Short mmCIF file of N, CA and C in Angstrom, two decimals:
data_model
loop_
_atom_site.label_atom_id
_atom_site.label_comp_id
_atom_site.label_asym_id
_atom_site.label_seq_id
_atom_site.Cartn_x
_atom_site.Cartn_y
_atom_site.Cartn_z
N UNK D 1 -4.78 -15.70 12.10
CA UNK D 1 -5.67 -16.75 11.76
C UNK D 1 -6.08 -16.72 10.36
N UNK D 2 -6.98 -17.53 10.04
CA UNK D 2 -7.42 -17.76 8.65
C UNK D 2 -7.93 -16.45 7.83
N UNK D 3 -8.73 -15.69 8.62
CA UNK D 3 -9.28 -14.51 8.00
C UNK D 3 -8.20 -13.38 7.71
N UNK D 4 -7.18 -13.34 8.50
CA UNK D 4 -5.94 -12.53 8.23
C UNK D 4 -5.43 -12.83 6.91
N UNK D 5 -5.15 -14.28 6.81
CA UNK D 5 -4.61 -14.75 5.64
C UNK D 5 -5.41 -14.45 4.43
N UNK D 6 -6.77 -14.26 4.46
CA UNK D 6 -7.57 -14.02 3.29
C UNK D 6 -7.45 -12.61 2.86
N UNK D 7 -6.93 -11.78 3.79
CA UNK D 7 -6.60 -10.44 3.23
C UNK D 7 -5.19 -10.30 2.36
N UNK D 8 -5.39 -9.85 1.13
CA UNK D 8 -4.19 -9.92 0.28
C UNK D 8 -3.16 -8.76 0.81
N UNK D 9 -1.80 -9.08 0.78
CA UNK D 9 -0.80 -8.21 1.11
C UNK D 9 -0.95 -6.85 0.34
N UNK D 10 -1.13 -7.14 -1.00
CA UNK D 10 -1.07 -5.94 -1.96
C UNK D 10 -2.20 -5.93 -2.82
N UNK D 11 -2.86 -4.74 -2.95
CA UNK D 11 -3.80 -4.61 -4.02
C UNK D 11 -3.43 -3.22 -4.64
N UNK D 12 -2.88 -3.16 -5.82
CA UNK D 12 -2.43 -1.92 -6.49
C UNK D 12 -2.88 -2.18 -8.00
N UNK D 13 -3.05 -1.10 -8.66
CA UNK D 13 -3.37 -1.01 -10.09
C UNK D 13 -2.17 -1.63 -10.81
N UNK D 14 -2.59 -2.31 -11.81
CA UNK D 14 -1.59 -3.06 -12.69
C UNK D 14 -0.67 -2.28 -13.50
N UNK D 15 -0.94 -0.94 -13.61
CA UNK D 15 -0.24 -0.08 -14.46
C UNK D 15 -0.29 1.41 -14.07
N UNK D 16 0.73 2.26 -14.19
CA UNK D 16 0.69 3.62 -13.95
C UNK D 16 1.21 4.14 -12.71
N UNK D 17 1.00 5.47 -12.38
CA UNK D 17 1.44 6.13 -11.23
C UNK D 17 0.31 6.45 -10.47
N UNK D 18 0.30 6.18 -9.19
CA UNK D 18 -0.95 6.42 -8.29
C UNK D 18 -0.55 6.56 -6.76
N UNK D 19 -1.50 7.15 -6.10
CA UNK D 19 -1.32 7.20 -4.57
C UNK D 19 -1.35 5.83 -3.94
N UNK D 20 -0.74 5.70 -2.87
CA UNK D 20 -0.78 4.30 -2.22
C UNK D 20 -0.68 4.74 -0.68
N UNK D 21 -1.31 3.86 0.08
CA UNK D 21 -1.13 3.91 1.66
C UNK D 21 -0.68 2.63 2.13
N UNK D 22 0.03 2.67 3.27
CA UNK D 22 0.48 1.42 4.01
C UNK D 22 -0.46 1.44 5.30
N UNK D 23 -1.05 0.33 5.49
CA UNK D 23 -2.06 0.07 6.65
C UNK D 23 -1.68 -0.99 7.53
N UNK D 24 -1.92 -0.73 8.66
CA UNK D 24 -1.72 -1.91 9.70
C UNK D 24 -3.03 -2.36 10.15
N UNK D 25 -3.20 -3.77 10.19
CA UNK D 25 -4.39 -4.23 10.75
C UNK D 25 -4.10 -4.96 11.92
N UNK D 26 -5.10 -4.93 12.88
CA UNK D 26 -4.97 -5.40 14.10
C UNK D 26 -6.26 -5.98 14.70
N UNK D 27 -6.16 -7.13 15.45
CA UNK D 27 -7.42 -7.37 16.13
C UNK D 27 -7.69 -6.45 17.30
N UNK D 28 -8.93 -6.20 17.50
CA UNK D 28 -9.15 -5.39 18.61
C UNK D 28 -8.66 -6.04 19.95
N UNK D 29 -8.05 -5.18 20.81
CA UNK D 29 -7.55 -5.70 22.01
C UNK D 29 -6.16 -6.30 21.78
N UNK D 30 -5.29 -5.92 20.72
CA UNK D 30 -4.17 -6.50 20.53
C UNK D 30 -3.99 -7.78 19.76
N UNK D 31 -2.96 -8.45 19.99
CA UNK D 31 -2.82 -9.69 19.04
C UNK D 31 -2.02 -9.37 17.83
N UNK D 32 -2.08 -10.23 16.92
CA UNK D 32 -1.37 -10.29 15.63
C UNK D 32 -1.60 -8.90 14.97
N UNK D 33 -0.55 -8.39 14.35
CA UNK D 33 -0.70 -7.16 13.34
C UNK D 33 -0.27 -7.56 12.04
N UNK D 34 -0.51 -6.89 11.13
CA UNK D 34 -0.17 -7.17 9.71
C UNK D 34 -0.35 -5.93 8.88
N UNK D 35 0.80 -5.58 8.08
CA UNK D 35 0.79 -4.46 7.27
C UNK D 35 0.39 -4.89 5.86
N UNK D 36 -0.31 -3.99 5.14
CA UNK D 36 -0.83 -4.20 3.80
C UNK D 36 -0.59 -3.07 2.90
N UNK D 37 -0.46 -3.16 1.70
CA UNK D 37 -0.49 -2.06 0.79
C UNK D 37 -1.58 -1.90 -0.15
N UNK D 38 -2.10 -0.66 -0.23
CA UNK D 38 -3.18 -0.59 -1.10
C UNK D 38 -2.91 0.80 -1.94
N UNK D 39 -3.21 0.67 -3.11
CA UNK D 39 -2.92 1.84 -4.13
C UNK D 39 -3.87 1.86 -5.29
N UNK D 40 -4.38 2.93 -5.81
CA UNK D 40 -5.12 3.16 -6.90
C UNK D 40 -5.30 4.47 -7.58
N UNK D 41 -5.28 4.71 -8.78
CA UNK D 41 -5.36 5.90 -9.58
C UNK D 41 -6.74 6.39 -9.43
N UNK D 42 -7.69 5.50 -9.11
CA UNK D 42 -9.14 5.95 -8.83
C UNK D 42 -9.23 6.99 -7.60
N UNK D 43 -8.36 6.94 -6.71
CA UNK D 43 -8.13 7.86 -5.51
C UNK D 43 -7.58 9.06 -5.75
N UNK D 44 -8.35 10.14 -5.66
CA UNK D 44 -7.78 11.56 -5.94
C UNK D 44 -6.80 11.80 -4.67
N UNK D 45 -7.31 11.48 -3.57
CA UNK D 45 -6.52 11.75 -2.30
C UNK D 45 -6.41 10.35 -1.54
N UNK D 46 -5.33 10.47 -0.65
CA UNK D 46 -5.01 9.24 -0.01
C UNK D 46 -6.08 8.75 0.97
N UNK D 47 -6.86 9.69 1.45
CA UNK D 47 -7.89 9.24 2.38
C UNK D 47 -9.02 8.53 1.75
N UNK D 48 -9.08 8.70 0.37
CA UNK D 48 -10.13 7.95 -0.37
C UNK D 48 -9.84 6.44 -0.37
N UNK D 49 -8.53 6.13 -0.33
CA UNK D 49 -8.13 4.71 -0.32
C UNK D 49 -8.61 4.17 1.07
N UNK D 50 -8.19 4.96 2.10
CA UNK D 50 -8.53 4.53 3.40
C UNK D 50 -9.92 4.39 3.69
N UNK D 51 -10.92 5.30 3.28
CA UNK D 51 -12.17 5.21 3.35
C UNK D 51 -12.75 4.05 2.62
N UNK D 52 -12.16 3.51 1.62
CA UNK D 52 -12.80 2.24 0.85
C UNK D 52 -12.31 1.08 1.80
N UNK D 53 -11.13 1.03 2.15
CA UNK D 53 -10.49 -0.22 2.87
C UNK D 53 -10.99 -0.44 4.15
N UNK D 54 -11.04 0.56 4.89
CA UNK D 54 -11.32 0.59 6.42
C UNK D 54 -12.73 -0.30 6.56
N UNK D 55 -13.76 0.13 6.01
CA UNK D 55 -15.11 -0.64 6.22
C UNK D 55 -14.91 -2.16 5.80
N UNK D 56 -14.19 -2.47 4.78
CA UNK D 56 -13.87 -3.81 4.39
C UNK D 56 -13.22 -4.64 5.56
N UNK D 57 -12.28 -3.97 6.19
CA UNK D 57 -11.49 -4.61 7.14
C UNK D 57 -12.25 -4.73 8.48
N UNK D 58 -12.95 -3.68 8.74
CA UNK D 58 -13.90 -3.68 9.94
C UNK D 58 -14.95 -4.95 9.91
N UNK D 59 -15.41 -5.20 8.80
CA UNK D 59 -16.28 -6.35 8.52
C UNK D 59 -15.65 -7.62 8.88
N UNK D 60 -14.31 -7.63 8.54
CA UNK D 60 -13.48 -8.95 8.76
C UNK D 60 -13.12 -8.87 10.34
N UNK D 61 -13.35 -7.86 11.10
CA UNK D 61 -13.08 -7.78 12.46
C UNK D 61 -11.64 -7.26 12.76
N UNK D 62 -11.14 -6.37 11.85
CA UNK D 62 -9.88 -5.63 12.15
C UNK D 62 -10.02 -4.22 12.44
N UNK D 63 -9.15 -3.66 13.32
CA UNK D 63 -8.98 -2.32 13.38
C UNK D 63 -7.84 -1.87 12.32
N UNK D 64 -7.99 -0.79 11.72
CA UNK D 64 -7.18 -0.45 10.53
C UNK D 64 -6.53 0.89 10.95
N UNK D 65 -5.24 1.00 10.81
CA UNK D 65 -4.57 2.17 11.06
C UNK D 65 -3.74 2.50 9.80
N UNK D 66 -3.78 3.74 9.37
CA UNK D 66 -2.89 4.13 8.26
C UNK D 66 -1.57 4.59 8.82
N UNK D 67 -0.45 4.12 8.26
CA UNK D 67 0.83 4.22 8.66
C UNK D 67 1.57 5.36 7.87
N UNK D 68 0.90 5.89 6.77
CA UNK D 68 1.33 6.87 5.92
C UNK D 68 1.13 6.50 4.48
N UNK D 69 1.56 7.22 3.67
CA UNK D 69 1.28 7.13 2.20
C UNK D 69 2.50 7.62 1.53
N UNK D 70 2.17 7.52 0.09
CA UNK D 70 3.08 7.99 -1.01
C UNK D 70 2.52 7.64 -2.27
N UNK D 71 3.51 7.54 -3.32
CA UNK D 71 3.06 7.08 -4.54
C UNK D 71 3.75 5.85 -5.16
N UNK D 72 3.15 5.16 -5.94
CA UNK D 72 3.69 4.03 -6.57
C UNK D 72 3.76 4.24 -8.12
N UNK D 73 4.81 4.02 -8.71
CA UNK D 73 4.93 3.99 -10.24
C UNK D 73 5.16 2.54 -10.63
N UNK D 74 4.07 2.02 -11.23
CA UNK D 74 4.10 0.58 -11.70
C UNK D 74 4.14 0.38 -13.15
N UNK D 75 5.26 -0.19 -13.58
CA UNK D 75 5.51 -0.36 -14.95
C UNK D 75 5.72 -1.95 -15.13
N UNK D 76 4.49 -2.51 -15.56
CA UNK D 76 4.34 -4.03 -15.71
C UNK D 76 5.13 -4.52 -16.97
N UNK D 77 5.30 -3.75 -17.82
CA UNK D 77 6.04 -4.21 -18.98
C UNK D 77 7.48 -4.35 -18.76
N UNK D 78 8.07 -3.54 -18.00
CA UNK D 78 9.46 -3.66 -17.66
C UNK D 78 9.64 -4.25 -16.30
N UNK D 79 8.53 -4.60 -15.68
CA UNK D 79 8.46 -5.30 -14.30
C UNK D 79 9.29 -4.49 -13.33
N UNK D 80 8.97 -3.22 -13.13
CA UNK D 80 9.49 -2.24 -12.30
C UNK D 80 8.58 -1.64 -11.41
N UNK D 81 8.62 -1.57 -10.24
CA UNK D 81 7.87 -0.73 -9.36
C UNK D 81 8.80 0.30 -8.55
N UNK D 82 8.47 1.67 -8.56
CA UNK D 82 9.11 2.66 -7.77
C UNK D 82 8.15 3.26 -6.83
N UNK D 83 8.53 3.33 -5.65
CA UNK D 83 7.88 3.88 -4.45
C UNK D 83 8.40 5.19 -4.09
N UNK D 84 7.70 6.26 -3.89
CA UNK D 84 8.20 7.51 -3.63
C UNK D 84 7.14 8.44 -3.11
N UNK D 85 7.58 9.70 -2.96
CA UNK D 85 6.55 10.74 -2.34
C UNK D 85 6.07 10.57 -0.99
N UNK D 86 4.95 11.39 -0.65
CA UNK D 86 4.33 11.15 0.69
C UNK D 86 3.02 11.67 0.53
N UNK D 87 2.12 11.41 1.68
CA UNK D 87 0.63 11.68 1.82
C UNK D 87 0.78 13.03 2.70
N UNK D 88 0.08 14.09 2.16
CA UNK D 88 -0.20 15.19 2.93
C UNK D 88 -0.79 15.08 4.22
N UNK D 89 -1.82 14.19 4.28
CA UNK D 89 -2.78 13.95 5.37
C UNK D 89 -2.14 12.91 6.21
N UNK D 90 -1.59 11.87 5.91
CA UNK D 90 -1.20 10.83 6.75
C UNK D 90 0.42 10.85 6.78
N UNK D 91 1.12 11.64 6.19
CA UNK D 91 2.60 11.63 6.21
C UNK D 91 3.18 10.77 5.43
N UNK D 92 4.50 10.47 5.39
CA UNK D 92 5.22 9.61 4.59
C UNK D 92 5.21 8.21 5.09
N UNK D 93 4.84 7.31 4.43
CA UNK D 93 4.94 5.86 4.85
C UNK D 93 6.40 5.47 4.75
N UNK D 94 6.72 4.45 5.68
CA UNK D 94 8.04 3.81 5.59
C UNK D 94 8.06 3.06 4.11
N UNK D 95 8.66 3.72 3.09
CA UNK D 95 8.66 3.08 1.86
C UNK D 95 9.42 1.78 1.85
N UNK D 96 10.49 1.64 2.85
CA UNK D 96 11.22 0.41 2.70
C UNK D 96 10.40 -0.83 3.19
N UNK D 97 9.54 -0.38 4.11
CA UNK D 97 8.46 -1.51 4.46
C UNK D 97 7.45 -1.81 3.34
N UNK D 98 7.09 -0.88 2.67
CA UNK D 98 6.24 -1.04 1.53
C UNK D 98 6.88 -1.88 0.52
N UNK D 99 8.13 -1.62 0.17
CA UNK D 99 8.90 -2.45 -0.75
C UNK D 99 9.04 -3.92 -0.35
N UNK D 100 9.14 -4.33 0.90
CA UNK D 100 9.23 -5.71 1.35
C UNK D 100 8.02 -6.29 1.13
N UNK D 101 6.87 -5.65 1.34
CA UNK D 101 5.53 -6.13 1.24
C UNK D 101 5.39 -6.48 -0.29
N UNK D 102 5.79 -5.53 -1.17
CA UNK D 102 5.50 -5.55 -2.66
C UNK D 102 6.22 -6.70 -3.14
N UNK D 103 7.42 -7.01 -2.56
CA UNK D 103 8.38 -8.10 -3.00
C UNK D 103 7.70 -9.51 -2.92
N UNK D 104 7.01 -9.60 -1.80
CA UNK D 104 6.34 -10.83 -1.51
C UNK D 104 5.41 -11.17 -2.75
N UNK D 105 4.90 -10.20 -3.49
CA UNK D 105 3.80 -10.51 -4.35
C UNK D 105 4.37 -10.41 -5.73
N UNK D 106 5.30 -9.33 -5.98
CA UNK D 106 5.85 -9.13 -7.27
C UNK D 106 7.33 -9.77 -7.16
N UNK D 107 7.42 -10.92 -7.09
CA UNK D 107 8.67 -11.65 -6.80
C UNK D 107 9.74 -11.49 -7.98
N UNK D 108 9.38 -11.29 -9.24
CA UNK D 108 10.22 -11.08 -10.21
C UNK D 108 10.45 -9.76 -10.76
N UNK D 109 10.02 -8.70 -9.88
CA UNK D 109 10.12 -7.32 -10.17
C UNK D 109 11.30 -6.75 -9.65
N UNK D 110 11.80 -5.67 -10.24
CA UNK D 110 12.78 -4.75 -9.63
C UNK D 110 11.98 -3.61 -8.82
N UNK D 111 12.13 -3.59 -7.58
CA UNK D 111 11.29 -2.64 -6.83
C UNK D 111 12.33 -1.77 -5.99
N UNK D 112 12.10 -0.45 -6.22
CA UNK D 112 13.04 0.50 -5.50
C UNK D 112 12.15 1.58 -4.84
N UNK D 113 12.75 2.25 -3.85
CA UNK D 113 12.13 3.44 -3.32
C UNK D 113 12.98 4.58 -3.06
N UNK D 114 12.45 5.87 -2.89
CA UNK D 114 13.19 6.94 -2.72
C UNK D 114 12.26 8.08 -1.95
N UNK D 115 12.95 8.96 -1.38
CA UNK D 115 12.14 10.15 -0.73
C UNK D 115 11.81 11.23 -1.81
N UNK D 116 12.04 10.95 -3.08
CA UNK D 116 11.74 11.89 -4.03
C UNK D 116 10.35 12.27 -4.06
N UNK D 117 10.01 13.54 -4.44
CA UNK D 117 8.49 13.93 -4.51
C UNK D 117 7.82 13.42 -5.77
N UNK D 118 8.68 13.32 -6.87
CA UNK D 118 8.07 12.88 -8.09
C UNK D 118 8.94 11.84 -8.92
#
C-alpha cells in the first residue's frame, strides 16, 4: 500500500566505504514483503543501522528483519558502487539482491558485487 511506497528503497551515504544491511519489511501477519538497503559510515557496527531503522519501520507498522550485511563502496564521481564483505553479527547479505535494489535508484551507475572481504 501507500505507506510501504513511502519507504525509500535505498538510503546510503553519498560517498565513501561503509557498512550496509539488507532489510525485509513485512506487515504483521504476512502480506507484502519488501527489501530495502540501508548503509552509513556513521554506523560502527551493522546492528547500529538496524537499531536506527527498526523503530522507524515499526512506527509505520512494519516488522523488520535483517537479511544480512556487508559493505558498500560508493564512488559518486565515477558513478560506481561496489558491494562486498559481510556482517559478523547478521551474516552475509545476498549482494546480488542488494545490487538489484541499488540499480532501481542509481540507474546510471556501474554497480558490482563480490564476496571479497575488502
